[in-house]
PDB file of C-alpha atoms in Angstrom:
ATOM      1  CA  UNK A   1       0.000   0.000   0.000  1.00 95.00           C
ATOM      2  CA  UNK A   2       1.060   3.380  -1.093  1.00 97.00           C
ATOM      3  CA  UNK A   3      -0.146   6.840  -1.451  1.00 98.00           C
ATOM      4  CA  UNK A   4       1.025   9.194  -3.985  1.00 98.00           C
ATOM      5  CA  UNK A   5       0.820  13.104  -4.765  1.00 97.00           C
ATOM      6  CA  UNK A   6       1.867  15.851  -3.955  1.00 95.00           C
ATOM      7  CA  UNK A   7       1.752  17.553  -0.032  1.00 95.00           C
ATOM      8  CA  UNK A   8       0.729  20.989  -0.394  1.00 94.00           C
ATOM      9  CA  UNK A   9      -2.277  19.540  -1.973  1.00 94.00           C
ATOM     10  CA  UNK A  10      -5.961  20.528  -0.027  1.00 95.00           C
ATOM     11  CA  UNK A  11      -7.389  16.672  -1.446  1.00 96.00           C
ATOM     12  CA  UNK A  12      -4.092  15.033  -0.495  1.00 97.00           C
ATOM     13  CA  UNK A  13      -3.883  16.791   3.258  1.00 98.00           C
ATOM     14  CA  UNK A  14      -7.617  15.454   3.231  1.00 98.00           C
ATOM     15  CA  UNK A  15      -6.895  11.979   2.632  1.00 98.00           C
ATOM     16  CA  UNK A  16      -3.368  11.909   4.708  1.00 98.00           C
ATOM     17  CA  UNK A  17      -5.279  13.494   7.801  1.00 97.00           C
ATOM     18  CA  UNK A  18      -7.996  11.063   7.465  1.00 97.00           C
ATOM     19  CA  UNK A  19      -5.549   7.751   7.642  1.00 97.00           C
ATOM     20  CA  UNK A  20      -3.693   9.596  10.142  1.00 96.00           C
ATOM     21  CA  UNK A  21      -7.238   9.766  11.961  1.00 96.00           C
ATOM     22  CA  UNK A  22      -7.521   5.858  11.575  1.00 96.00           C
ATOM     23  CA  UNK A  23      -4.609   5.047  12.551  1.00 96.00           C
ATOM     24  CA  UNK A  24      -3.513   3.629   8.862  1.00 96.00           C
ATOM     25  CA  UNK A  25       0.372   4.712   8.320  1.00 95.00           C
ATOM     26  CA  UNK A  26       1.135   4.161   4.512  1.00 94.00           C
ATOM     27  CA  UNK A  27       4.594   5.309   2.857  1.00 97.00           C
ATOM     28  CA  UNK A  28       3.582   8.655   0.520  1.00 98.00           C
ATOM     29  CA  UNK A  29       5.522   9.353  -2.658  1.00 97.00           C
ATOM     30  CA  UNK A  30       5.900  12.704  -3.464  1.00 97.00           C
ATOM     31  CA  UNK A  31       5.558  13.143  -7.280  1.00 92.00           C
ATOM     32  CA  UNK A  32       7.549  16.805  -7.141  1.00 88.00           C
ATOM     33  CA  UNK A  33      10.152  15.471  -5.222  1.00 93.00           C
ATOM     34  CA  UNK A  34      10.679  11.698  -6.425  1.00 95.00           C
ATOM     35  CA  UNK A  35       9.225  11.862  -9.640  1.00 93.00           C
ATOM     36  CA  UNK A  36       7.065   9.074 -10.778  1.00 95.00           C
ATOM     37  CA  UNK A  37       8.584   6.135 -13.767  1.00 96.00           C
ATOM     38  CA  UNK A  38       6.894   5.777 -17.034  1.00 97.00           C
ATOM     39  CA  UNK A  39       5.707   2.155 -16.161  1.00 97.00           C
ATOM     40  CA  UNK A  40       3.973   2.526 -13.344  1.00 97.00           C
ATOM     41  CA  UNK A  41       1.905   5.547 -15.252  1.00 97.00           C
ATOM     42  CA  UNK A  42       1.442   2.639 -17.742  1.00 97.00           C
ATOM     43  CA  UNK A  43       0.201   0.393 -15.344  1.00 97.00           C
ATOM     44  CA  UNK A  44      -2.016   3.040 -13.941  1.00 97.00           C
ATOM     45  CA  UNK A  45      -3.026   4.114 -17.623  1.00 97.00           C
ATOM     46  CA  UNK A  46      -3.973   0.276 -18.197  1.00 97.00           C
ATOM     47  CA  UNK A  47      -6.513   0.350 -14.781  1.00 97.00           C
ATOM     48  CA  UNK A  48      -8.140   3.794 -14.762  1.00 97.00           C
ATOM     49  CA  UNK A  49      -7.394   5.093 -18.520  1.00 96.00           C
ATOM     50  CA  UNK A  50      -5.864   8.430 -19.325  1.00 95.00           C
ATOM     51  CA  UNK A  51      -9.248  10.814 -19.011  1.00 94.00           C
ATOM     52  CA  UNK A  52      -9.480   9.599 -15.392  1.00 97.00           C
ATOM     53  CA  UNK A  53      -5.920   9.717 -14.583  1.00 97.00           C
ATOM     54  CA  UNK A  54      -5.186  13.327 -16.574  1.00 97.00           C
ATOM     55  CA  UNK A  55      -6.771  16.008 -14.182  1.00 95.00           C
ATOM     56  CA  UNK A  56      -8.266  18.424 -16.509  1.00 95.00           C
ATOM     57  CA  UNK A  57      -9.748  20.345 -13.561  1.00 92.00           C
ATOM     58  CA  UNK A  58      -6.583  21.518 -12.377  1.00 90.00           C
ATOM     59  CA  UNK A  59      -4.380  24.571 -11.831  1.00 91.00           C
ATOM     60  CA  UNK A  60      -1.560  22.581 -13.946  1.00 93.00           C
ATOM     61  CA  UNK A  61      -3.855  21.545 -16.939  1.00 96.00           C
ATOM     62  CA  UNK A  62      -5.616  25.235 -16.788  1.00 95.00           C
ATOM     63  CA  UNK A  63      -1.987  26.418 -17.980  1.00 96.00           C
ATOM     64  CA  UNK A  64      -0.931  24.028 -20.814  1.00 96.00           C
ATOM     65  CA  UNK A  65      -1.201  25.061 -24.427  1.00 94.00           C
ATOM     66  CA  UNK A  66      -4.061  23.998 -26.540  1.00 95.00           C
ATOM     67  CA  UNK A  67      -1.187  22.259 -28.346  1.00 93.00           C
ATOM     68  CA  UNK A  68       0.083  20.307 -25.091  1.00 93.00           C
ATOM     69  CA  UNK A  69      -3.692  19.907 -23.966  1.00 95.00           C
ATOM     70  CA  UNK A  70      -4.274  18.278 -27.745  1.00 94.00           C
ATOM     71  CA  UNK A  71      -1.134  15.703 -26.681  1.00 92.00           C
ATOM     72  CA  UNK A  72      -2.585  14.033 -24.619  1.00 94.00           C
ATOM     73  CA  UNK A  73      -5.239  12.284 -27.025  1.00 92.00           C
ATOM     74  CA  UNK A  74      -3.514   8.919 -27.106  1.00 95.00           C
ATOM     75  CA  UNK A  75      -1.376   6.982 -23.707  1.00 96.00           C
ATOM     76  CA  UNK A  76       1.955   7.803 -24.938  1.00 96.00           C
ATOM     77  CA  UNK A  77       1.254  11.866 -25.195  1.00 96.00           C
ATOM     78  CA  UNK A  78      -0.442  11.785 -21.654  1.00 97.00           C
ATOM     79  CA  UNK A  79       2.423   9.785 -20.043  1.00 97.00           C
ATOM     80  CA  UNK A  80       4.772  12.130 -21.308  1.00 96.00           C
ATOM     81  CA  UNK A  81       2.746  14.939 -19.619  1.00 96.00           C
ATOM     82  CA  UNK A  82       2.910  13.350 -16.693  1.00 96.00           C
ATOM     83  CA  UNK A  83       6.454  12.639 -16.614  1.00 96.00           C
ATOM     84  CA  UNK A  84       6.904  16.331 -17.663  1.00 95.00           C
ATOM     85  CA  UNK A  85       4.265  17.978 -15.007  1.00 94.00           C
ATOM     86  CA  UNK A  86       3.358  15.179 -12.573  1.00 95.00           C
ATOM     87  CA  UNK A  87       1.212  17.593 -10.865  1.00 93.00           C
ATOM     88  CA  UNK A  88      -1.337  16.757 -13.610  1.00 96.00           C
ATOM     89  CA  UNK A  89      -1.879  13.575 -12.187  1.00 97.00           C
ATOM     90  CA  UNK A  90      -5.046  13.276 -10.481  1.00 97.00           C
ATOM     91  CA  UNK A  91      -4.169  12.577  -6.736  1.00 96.00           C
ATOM     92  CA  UNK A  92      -3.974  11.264  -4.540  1.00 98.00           C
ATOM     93  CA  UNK A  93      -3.400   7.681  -6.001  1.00 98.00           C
ATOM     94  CA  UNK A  94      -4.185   5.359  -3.433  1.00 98.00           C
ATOM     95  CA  UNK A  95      -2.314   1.545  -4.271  1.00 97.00           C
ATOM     96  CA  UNK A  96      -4.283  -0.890  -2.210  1.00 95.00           C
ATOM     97  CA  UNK A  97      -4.490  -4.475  -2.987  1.00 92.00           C
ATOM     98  CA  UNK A  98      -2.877  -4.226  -6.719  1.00 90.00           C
ATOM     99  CA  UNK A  99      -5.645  -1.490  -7.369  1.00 94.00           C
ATOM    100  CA  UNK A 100      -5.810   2.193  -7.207  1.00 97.00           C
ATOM    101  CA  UNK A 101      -8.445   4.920  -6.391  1.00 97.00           C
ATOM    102  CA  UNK A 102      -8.338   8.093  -7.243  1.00 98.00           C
ATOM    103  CA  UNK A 103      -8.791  11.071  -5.720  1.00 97.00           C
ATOM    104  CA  UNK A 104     -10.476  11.022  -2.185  1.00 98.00           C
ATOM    105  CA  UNK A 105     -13.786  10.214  -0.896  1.00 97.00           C
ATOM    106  CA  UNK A 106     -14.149   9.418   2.588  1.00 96.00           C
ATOM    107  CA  UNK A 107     -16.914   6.742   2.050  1.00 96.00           C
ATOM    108  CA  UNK A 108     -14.133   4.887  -0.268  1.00 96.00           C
ATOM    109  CA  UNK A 109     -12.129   5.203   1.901  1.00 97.00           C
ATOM    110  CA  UNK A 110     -13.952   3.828   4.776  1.00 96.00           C
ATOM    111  CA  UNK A 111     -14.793   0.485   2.464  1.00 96.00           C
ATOM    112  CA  UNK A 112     -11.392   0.396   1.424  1.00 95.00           C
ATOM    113  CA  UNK A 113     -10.564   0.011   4.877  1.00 95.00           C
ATOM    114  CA  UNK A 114     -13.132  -1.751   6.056  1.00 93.00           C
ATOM    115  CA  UNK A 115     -13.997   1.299   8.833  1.00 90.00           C
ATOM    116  CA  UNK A 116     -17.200   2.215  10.041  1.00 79.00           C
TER     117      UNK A 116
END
């Protein structure tokens, strides 16, 4: 188990504090700081697909070009988005079980972790 994204994020404080709450410690990758490989996007791209993964409500995706925007209409042009500005990745990633979720949703959460 693993979560991933980036700190100063308000949904990623959200979903730390709450497993802090409960009592769950998992490691947290930092995608500014440790970056994030290619195959692992790949095997996230496989899961979720590309317009889940790609947050186009963003800050981050607000500021691309229409021509870097209009890159990311096929898996190879959205991983190398990702790999170039990983703070387009919708987060946090939660890696439970050989699965992810995205995002954070306490209710998830709570079934995720079996927590009333």
């Amino acid at each position: 188990m693993k979560l991933y994204g980036i700190p100063n994020c308000n949904t990623v404080k959200k979903a730390r504090t709450w497993l802090s709450e409960h009592g769950i410690d998992l490691p947290f990758h930092d995608f500014k700081k440790q970056g994030i490989s290619e195959e692992l996007l790949k095997s996230w791209l496989k899961e979720v697909g590309r317009d889940k993964l790609v947050n186009r409500q963003g800050t981050t995706w607000r500021q691309l070009t229409d021509d870097a925007k209009a890159a990311v209409g096929d898996d190879a042009g959205a991983i190398r988005l990702m790999l170039e500005k990983p703070s387009v990745i919708k987060r946090p990633v939660l890696e439970k079980d050989g699965k992810i979720t995205l995002g954070f949703d306490e209710a998830v959460y709570q079934s995720l972790f079996g927590i009333k």
